[in-house]
Amino acid sequence: MSAGRLKVLMLGWEYPPVMAGGLGTACYGLCNALKAHADITLVLPKSSAAMVQDNLQILGVNQYGLDQAATVEQPPHRWEEIVEEVIEVPGNELHPYPISAVHKRVIEHLKFDPSDDQEVRALYETDEPYGANIMQKVAVYAEVVSKLALTKDFDIIHAHDWVTYMAGVRIKELTGKPLVVHVHSLETDRIGTQAKYMQANAVYEIERYGMTEANLCIPVSHFTKQCAADHYGINPDKCRPVYNAIDPEPTFRIDRAEGDKIVLFLGRITFQKGPEYMAETAYKVLQRYPKVVFFVAGVGDQLDQLKHRVEQLGIRDKFVFGGFLKKAQVKQVLAQADVYFMPSVSEPFGLSALEAAQFQIPCVLSTQAGVSEVMDFALKADYWDTDRFANYIYALLNYEGIRQELIEHTTENLEEMSWDRSARDVLAVYHEALTQG
Amino acid sequence: MLSKITPDYYLCTTISMAEQSPDRSNINPLCSMTNIVFYFQVHQPFRLRHYSFFNIGQSHIYEAANLNFELLNRIADRCYLPANEMLLKMIKDYGPDFKVAFSISGCALEQFEMYRPDVLDSFRRLLDTGQVELLAETYFHSLAALYSPMEFVRQVNKYKAKLKSLFGYEATTFRNTELIYDNAIATQISKLGFKQTVAEGVGSYLDAVSPTAEATHIFKAPGSNGPKLLLRQYRLSDDIAFRFTEPKWPGYPLDADKYASWLRALAIEQKAESINLFMDYETFGEHRPLSSGILDFLYFLPQAVAAYPDMKFATPSEVLSTAKPKKVYDVTKPTSWADDNRDISGWVLSHTQKDALKRVYALEEAVLAKGNEALIHQWGKLQTSDHFYYMSTKYWGDGVREVFSPYKSPFDAYINYMNVLADFEQTIKGV
């Protein structure tokens, strides 16, 4: 390790190949770019073996207590290899924090001895990053990782999302090192702003605690910074938004000369993603432009409701439900789509819009999606404004000028976005936290 | 339309900023007069209403009548009436020492007729003094010169007829929409019988060392029939149109004596024949509030100019009709008075603009074949250049540019226009 380089203790949760949402993608992209500028020790709940790659050391709590020297060193992961292995969550349900209040209460009464290394390892030896015992995992992670931290040399703590905030704050207390928390999403995005009024919503409380105790916060957009201020009372002066990015990737196009045009919705079918607004918009478009299908890729707790809704509206035959798609399948769909539609009610960033843009698909986004802040050449409306969404989608299906204009300029914009730029922004936040004193 | 604020916004004029007191001893060595030519553009488009794809085939009402009515009333009260009043007073007070020219688009004239005939009356009073010239233009303030020579002829003739019926006036000087000009347009102008026109003084077509200065000379277009030209002195024009209210500008606050001294400095330095100050009329009261004192500035300017016996106000016709220009203004690509580039990229650059323009002009034959005056008129209104300017993405996203648009984004402007055009196309096919 060269002198003068920052040493970062990075606390992550999702990471390829264990992923449920955008958190893993973002954490991977950021760490990969950041390692050129800093030495990183990334602690995850699970890693298949302790890996050292350049300046990125990855430790899994599932390996906790084992002799690190005895583990096999593996070649560095490459993105392409990783994404093929995405784990489908049992039960075909894919939402990242599937915990109900009932579960939480049960879990908190479970007995667990974190001093038993074997029991600790077993807790994380799973491909489901969340699950019903998520609170237990979070608590044990905080305990174990803070012990682990005392054996490591680092300058700053960087914690990703609420699952690691308890650990981050604990380590800050133990070591006096500054803590930066990265806010990829918030409970108020996931279940709505009622989160802040719910009695004993542990996730909300942990988020507020983590952001309050942190020296600086890194929300993934100004939208999320505003949410932190509005719903958590976090001082905007301590927030330094850093946008997510996308690395160049070869794309392709499958031309479909005949047949209906495709409007694509990609993501979890949850309240946060605005599926009901999608249905309403589709209904309006179809009144005047029947030669289009709405392809819904993803699963979630609102899927049945969405199906019911489109049935009710009499447009079920214009919807294709693709279920959960693997990366390669996603690309196939992207290569054929004509419009990418993201009517999110509350979306901290929305990385999938950048992927769609990379595939030269014009995007219709809600202004409540953080990604809309970086995409000047997209069509944007408030999530509830389905008249406007419908007008935009109709235009993209009918008027060539707007398609060309959006695609051409978005492609130029994408060239300016990179994880390296995000990493440099994060580095600046580190330096600020370190010099704050 | 106001040409937008440019990066040289804060720069002072090329002329020395030093305060100069009137120096009557320093008479122009040529003993010839330098003309000061004011020309004001008056234009209000028929802005479109919010027209969703749901309206296509259902509603043939395209215009935001209430918005157009409100804006016209506002600008009439803030600008047109008080500024006309001031000009009338100046002509009374100064006699032949003060003259101006106007170009009033057909769209503006129609809206005055509908909503504010008092503004028309006020212009009539100005015309009655004989010291005000009206220029001819395309009726719909359109880009027809670039897209359809035939439509260009029709619109210019329609406009001439309008001036005759409203004011009994015969225009002899032509100005094209937004001062859009090149050799090809000069040819079109000359074919219509105009011997004189106005254009932007664009650096790349002028003396590279001092284009600003060279624009003070009288030019002609190439060819034996090329019309004679006055070129806009953009720095001095923009001092009034843009910088007048700008406290960060070194010339602030601008008063008539200071400005006249700059005119005089340029006149002497360049042996200027004509310093041409062209701007939006809305500068006076709308873009620059009346509280800024801009009308007082205007009022005192002829006095300040009169302090120099070798400078006088004149109309474009006065200057051009007797001029025998030797300098040729050879413009190979279209220029205009807008933005820093002074080209046509504000109207014709993005895919959206090109697509919309292509589609509206593609209707020419079908529209004319209908022989329906109302439809032809509607088609003309859809050609107004503002519609395409609102679609400009040139500065979209940089967050700096002021855009004078009723739309939230250039994409909304395009989509709304295309929805309207789709309905109009259906009407043309169906009638």
GROMACS .gro file of N, CA, C and O in nm, chain A residues 79-136:
model
  232
   79TRP      N    1  -1.771  -0.835  -1.407
   79TRP     CA    2  -1.914  -0.805  -1.403
   79TRP      C    3  -1.995  -0.904  -1.484
   79TRP      O    4  -2.093  -0.962  -1.438
   80GLU      N    5  -1.950  -0.931  -1.603
   80GLU     CA    6  -2.027  -1.017  -1.692
   80GLU      C    7  -2.047  -1.155  -1.631
   80GLU      O    8  -2.152  -1.216  -1.644
   81GLU      N    9  -1.940  -1.205  -1.566
   81GLU     CA   10  -1.952  -1.338  -1.507
   81GLU      C   11  -2.051  -1.334  -1.391
   81GLU      O   12  -2.133  -1.421  -1.374
   82ILE      N   13  -2.043  -1.226  -1.319
   82ILE     CA   14  -2.123  -1.217  -1.199
   82ILE      C   15  -2.271  -1.209  -1.230
   82ILE      O   16  -2.351  -1.281  -1.172
   83VAL      N   17  -2.305  -1.126  -1.322
   83VAL     CA   18  -2.446  -1.100  -1.342
   83VAL      C   19  -2.523  -1.221  -1.392
   83VAL      O   20  -2.643  -1.229  -1.375
   84GLU      N   21  -2.453  -1.312  -1.451
   84GLU     CA   22  -2.522  -1.432  -1.496
   84GLU      C   23  -2.566  -1.517  -1.377
   84GLU      O   24  -2.649  -1.604  -1.390
   85GLU      N   25  -2.507  -1.494  -1.263
   85GLU     CA   26  -2.534  -1.584  -1.151
   85GLU      C   27  -2.636  -1.528  -1.053
   85GLU      O   28  -2.651  -1.579  -0.944
   86VAL      N   29  -2.703  -1.423  -1.094
   86VAL     CA   30  -2.796  -1.359  -1.001
   86VAL      C   31  -2.893  -1.462  -0.943
   86VAL      O   32  -2.948  -1.544  -1.014
   87ILE      N   33  -2.907  -1.452  -0.815
   87ILE     CA   34  -2.986  -1.553  -0.746
   87ILE      C   35  -3.133  -1.514  -0.745
   87ILE      O   36  -3.169  -1.402  -0.707
   88GLU      N   37  -3.215  -1.605  -0.785
   88GLU     CA   38  -3.357  -1.578  -0.779
   88GLU      C   39  -3.403  -1.611  -0.638
   88GLU      O   40  -3.375  -1.718  -0.584
   89VAL      N   41  -3.474  -1.518  -0.579
   89VAL     CA   42  -3.515  -1.536  -0.440
   89VAL      C   43  -3.623  -1.643  -0.432
   89VAL      O   44  -3.715  -1.644  -0.512
   90PRO      N   45  -3.611  -1.731  -0.338
   90PRO     CA   46  -3.711  -1.838  -0.326
   90PRO      C   47  -3.851  -1.780  -0.315
   90PRO      O   48  -3.872  -1.676  -0.255
   91GLY      N   49  -3.945  -1.849  -0.374
   91GLY     CA   50  -4.083  -1.804  -0.368
   91GLY      C   51  -4.113  -1.702  -0.476
   91GLY      O   52  -4.220  -1.647  -0.481
   92ASN      N   53  -4.012  -1.675  -0.560
   92ASN     CA   54  -4.031  -1.583  -0.671
   92ASN      C   55  -4.072  -1.443  -0.625
   92ASN      O   56  -4.133  -1.367  -0.697
   93GLU      N   57  -4.043  -1.412  -0.503
   93GLU     CA   58  -4.075  -1.280  -0.450
   93GLU      C   59  -3.946  -1.200  -0.444
   93GLU      O   60  -3.848  -1.245  -0.387
   94LEU      N   61  -3.949  -1.083  -0.502
   94LEU     CA   62  -3.825  -1.008  -0.505
   94LEU      C   63  -3.847  -0.867  -0.455
   94LEU      O   64  -3.876  -0.777  -0.530
   95HIS      N   65  -3.840  -0.852  -0.328
   95HIS     CA   66  -3.831  -0.717  -0.276
   95HIS      C   67  -3.729  -0.720  -0.164
   95HIS      O   68  -3.719  -0.818  -0.089
   96PRO      N   69  -3.653  -0.616  -0.152
   96PRO     CA   70  -3.528  -0.627  -0.076
   96PRO      C   71  -3.548  -0.640   0.074
   96PRO      O   72  -3.469  -0.703   0.139
   97TYR      N   73  -3.647  -0.580   0.126
   97TYR     CA   74  -3.658  -0.582   0.272
   97TYR      C   75  -3.794  -0.637   0.310
   97TYR      O   76  -3.879  -0.567   0.362
   98PRO      N   77  -3.816  -0.766   0.284
   98PRO     CA   78  -3.951  -0.820   0.301
   98PRO      C   79  -3.979  -0.854   0.447
   98PRO      O   80  -3.993  -0.969   0.484
   99ILE      N   81  -3.983  -0.752   0.528
   99ILE     CA   82  -4.008  -0.779   0.669
   99ILE      C   83  -4.134  -0.706   0.712
   99ILE      O   84  -4.150  -0.587   0.686
  100SER      N   85  -4.217  -0.777   0.778
  100SER     CA   86  -4.336  -0.712   0.833
  100SER      C   87  -4.311  -0.685   0.980
  100SER      O   88  -4.219  -0.739   1.041
  101ALA      N   89  -4.393  -0.602   1.038
  101ALA     CA   90  -4.377  -0.567   1.178
  101ALA      C   91  -4.386  -0.694   1.265
  101ALA      O   92  -4.315  -0.708   1.364
  102VAL      N   93  -4.471  -0.785   1.227
  102VAL     CA   94  -4.488  -0.909   1.305
  102VAL      C   95  -4.358  -0.986   1.309
  102VAL      O   96  -4.311  -1.026   1.415
  103HIS      N   97  -4.299  -1.003   1.194
  103HIS     CA   98  -4.171  -1.074   1.188
  103HIS      C   99  -4.070  -1.015   1.283
  103HIS      O  100  -4.002  -1.083   1.355
  104LYS      N  101  -4.062  -0.885   1.278
  104LYS     CA  102  -3.959  -0.818   1.357
  104LYS      C  103  -3.973  -0.851   1.505
  104LYS      O  104  -3.876  -0.880   1.572
  105ARG      N  105  -4.094  -0.849   1.550
  105ARG     CA  106  -4.113  -0.874   1.693
  105ARG      C  107  -4.071  -1.016   1.729
  105ARG      O  108  -4.007  -1.039   1.829
  106VAL      N  109  -4.104  -1.108   1.645
  106VAL     CA  110  -4.065  -1.247   1.670
  106VAL      C  111  -3.914  -1.258   1.674
  106VAL      O  112  -3.856  -1.314   1.766
  107ILE      N  113  -3.852  -1.198   1.573
  107ILE     CA  114  -3.707  -1.213   1.560
  107ILE      C  115  -3.632  -1.156   1.680
  107ILE      O  116  -3.537  -1.214   1.729
  108GLU      N  117  -3.680  -1.044   1.724
  108GLU     CA  118  -3.608  -0.980   1.832
  108GLU      C  119  -3.603  -1.065   1.959
  108GLU      O  120  -3.520  -1.042   2.046
  109HIS      N  121  -3.692  -1.161   1.966
  109HIS     CA  122  -3.692  -1.246   2.085
  109HIS      C  123  -3.611  -1.373   2.068
  109HIS      O  124  -3.597  -1.452   2.159
  110LEU      N  125  -3.560  -1.389   1.948
  110LEU     CA  126  -3.479  -1.508   1.925
  110LEU      C  127  -3.350  -1.501   2.005
  110LEU      O  128  -3.290  -1.394   2.021
  111LYS      N  129  -3.309  -1.612   2.049
  111LYS     CA  130  -3.182  -1.618   2.122
  111LYS      C  131  -3.071  -1.645   2.022
  111LYS      O  132  -3.083  -1.725   1.932
  112PHE      N  133  -2.964  -1.572   2.040
  112PHE     CA  134  -2.852  -1.593   1.949
  112PHE      C  135  -2.725  -1.556   2.023
  112PHE      O  136  -2.720  -1.455   2.094
  113ASP      N  137  -2.624  -1.634   2.007
  113ASP     CA  138  -2.499  -1.606   2.076
  113ASP      C  139  -2.394  -1.563   1.977
  113ASP      O  140  -2.333  -1.646   1.910
  114PRO      N  141  -2.373  -1.433   1.967
  114PRO     CA  142  -2.279  -1.385   1.866
  114PRO      C  143  -2.134  -1.420   1.898
  114PRO      O  144  -2.046  -1.398   1.816
  115SER      N  145  -2.111  -1.472   2.015
  115SER     CA  146  -1.972  -1.507   2.045
  115SER      C  147  -1.937  -1.644   1.987
  115SER      O  148  -1.822  -1.683   1.984
  116ASP      N  149  -2.037  -1.714   1.941
  116ASP     CA  150  -2.012  -1.844   1.878
  116ASP      C  151  -1.985  -1.822   1.729
  116ASP      O  152  -2.076  -1.801   1.650
  117ASP      N  153  -1.858  -1.828   1.695
  117ASP     CA  154  -1.819  -1.798   1.558
  117ASP      C  155  -1.892  -1.885   1.457
  117ASP      O  156  -1.930  -1.839   1.348
  118GLN      N  157  -1.909  -2.007   1.490
  118GLN     CA  158  -1.973  -2.099   1.396
  118GLN      C  159  -2.118  -2.058   1.371
  118GLN      O  160  -2.167  -2.061   1.257
  119GLU      N  161  -2.184  -2.017   1.477
  119GLU     CA  162  -2.322  -1.975   1.463
  119GLU      C  163  -2.331  -1.846   1.379
  119GLU      O  164  -2.423  -1.829   1.300
  120VAL      N  165  -2.233  -1.758   1.400
  120VAL     CA  166  -2.227  -1.635   1.321
  120VAL      C  167  -2.213  -1.669   1.174
  120VAL      O  168  -2.287  -1.618   1.089
  121ARG      N  169  -2.118  -1.754   1.145
  121ARG     CA  170  -2.095  -1.789   1.004
  121ARG      C  171  -2.219  -1.849   0.940
  121ARG      O  172  -2.256  -1.815   0.830
  122ALA      N  173  -2.284  -1.933   1.014
  122ALA     CA  174  -2.402  -2.001   0.960
  122ALA      C  175  -2.514  -1.903   0.927
  122ALA      O  176  -2.587  -1.920   0.829
  123LEU      N  177  -2.524  -1.797   1.007
  123LEU     CA  178  -2.629  -1.700   0.986
  123LEU      C  179  -2.621  -1.635   0.848
  123LEU      O  180  -2.721  -1.598   0.788
  124TYR      N  181  -2.499  -1.619   0.799
  124TYR     CA  182  -2.481  -1.548   0.672
  124TYR      C  183  -2.453  -1.641   0.554
  124TYR      O  184  -2.431  -1.595   0.443
  125GLU      N  185  -2.452  -1.769   0.582
  125GLU     CA  186  -2.423  -1.865   0.475
  125GLU      C  187  -2.550  -1.888   0.395
  125GLU      O  188  -2.607  -1.996   0.395
  126THR      N  189  -2.598  -1.781   0.334
  126THR     CA  190  -2.723  -1.790   0.258
  126THR      C  191  -2.715  -1.696   0.139
  126THR      O  192  -2.641  -1.597   0.143
  127ASP      N  193  -2.790  -1.726   0.037
  127ASP     CA  194  -2.792  -1.637  -0.081
  127ASP      C  195  -2.906  -1.538  -0.075
  127ASP      O  196  -2.926  -1.459  -0.166
  128GLU      N  197  -2.984  -1.545   0.029
  128GLU     CA  198  -3.090  -1.444   0.051
  128GLU      C  199  -3.033  -1.336   0.141
  128GLU      O  200  -3.008  -1.360   0.260
  129PRO      N  201  -3.007  -1.218   0.087
  129PRO     CA  202  -2.943  -1.115   0.169
  129PRO      C  203  -3.033  -1.060   0.280
  129PRO      O  204  -2.983  -1.004   0.376
  130TYR      N  205  -3.163  -1.076   0.265
  130TYR     CA  206  -3.253  -1.019   0.366
  130TYR      C  207  -3.325  -1.130   0.439
  130TYR      O  208  -3.269  -1.188   0.530
  131GLY      N  209  -3.445  -1.162   0.401
  131GLY     CA  210  -3.516  -1.273   0.464
  131GLY      C  211  -3.580  -1.232   0.595
  131GLY      O  212  -3.566  -1.120   0.642
  132ALA      N  213  -3.653  -1.327   0.653
  132ALA     CA  214  -3.733  -1.296   0.771
  132ALA      C  215  -3.648  -1.260   0.892
  132ALA      O  216  -3.691  -1.184   0.979
  133ASN      N  217  -3.525  -1.312   0.897
  133ASN     CA  218  -3.441  -1.283   1.014
  133ASN      C  219  -3.344  -1.167   0.988
  133ASN      O  220  -3.236  -1.161   1.044
  134ILE      N  221  -3.385  -1.075   0.903
  134ILE     CA  222  -3.298  -0.965   0.864
  134ILE      C  223  -3.251  -0.883   0.985
  134ILE      O  224  -3.135  -0.844   0.993
  135MET      N  225  -3.340  -0.861   1.081
  135MET     CA  226  -3.302  -0.778   1.195
  135MET      C  227  -3.191  -0.845   1.277
  135MET      O  228  -3.102  -0.778   1.328
  136GLN      N  229  -3.201  -0.975   1.285
  136GLN     CA  230  -3.098  -1.048   1.357
  136GLN      C  231  -2.965  -1.036   1.282
  136GLN      O  232  -2.860  -1.010   1.341
   0.00000   0.00000   0.00000
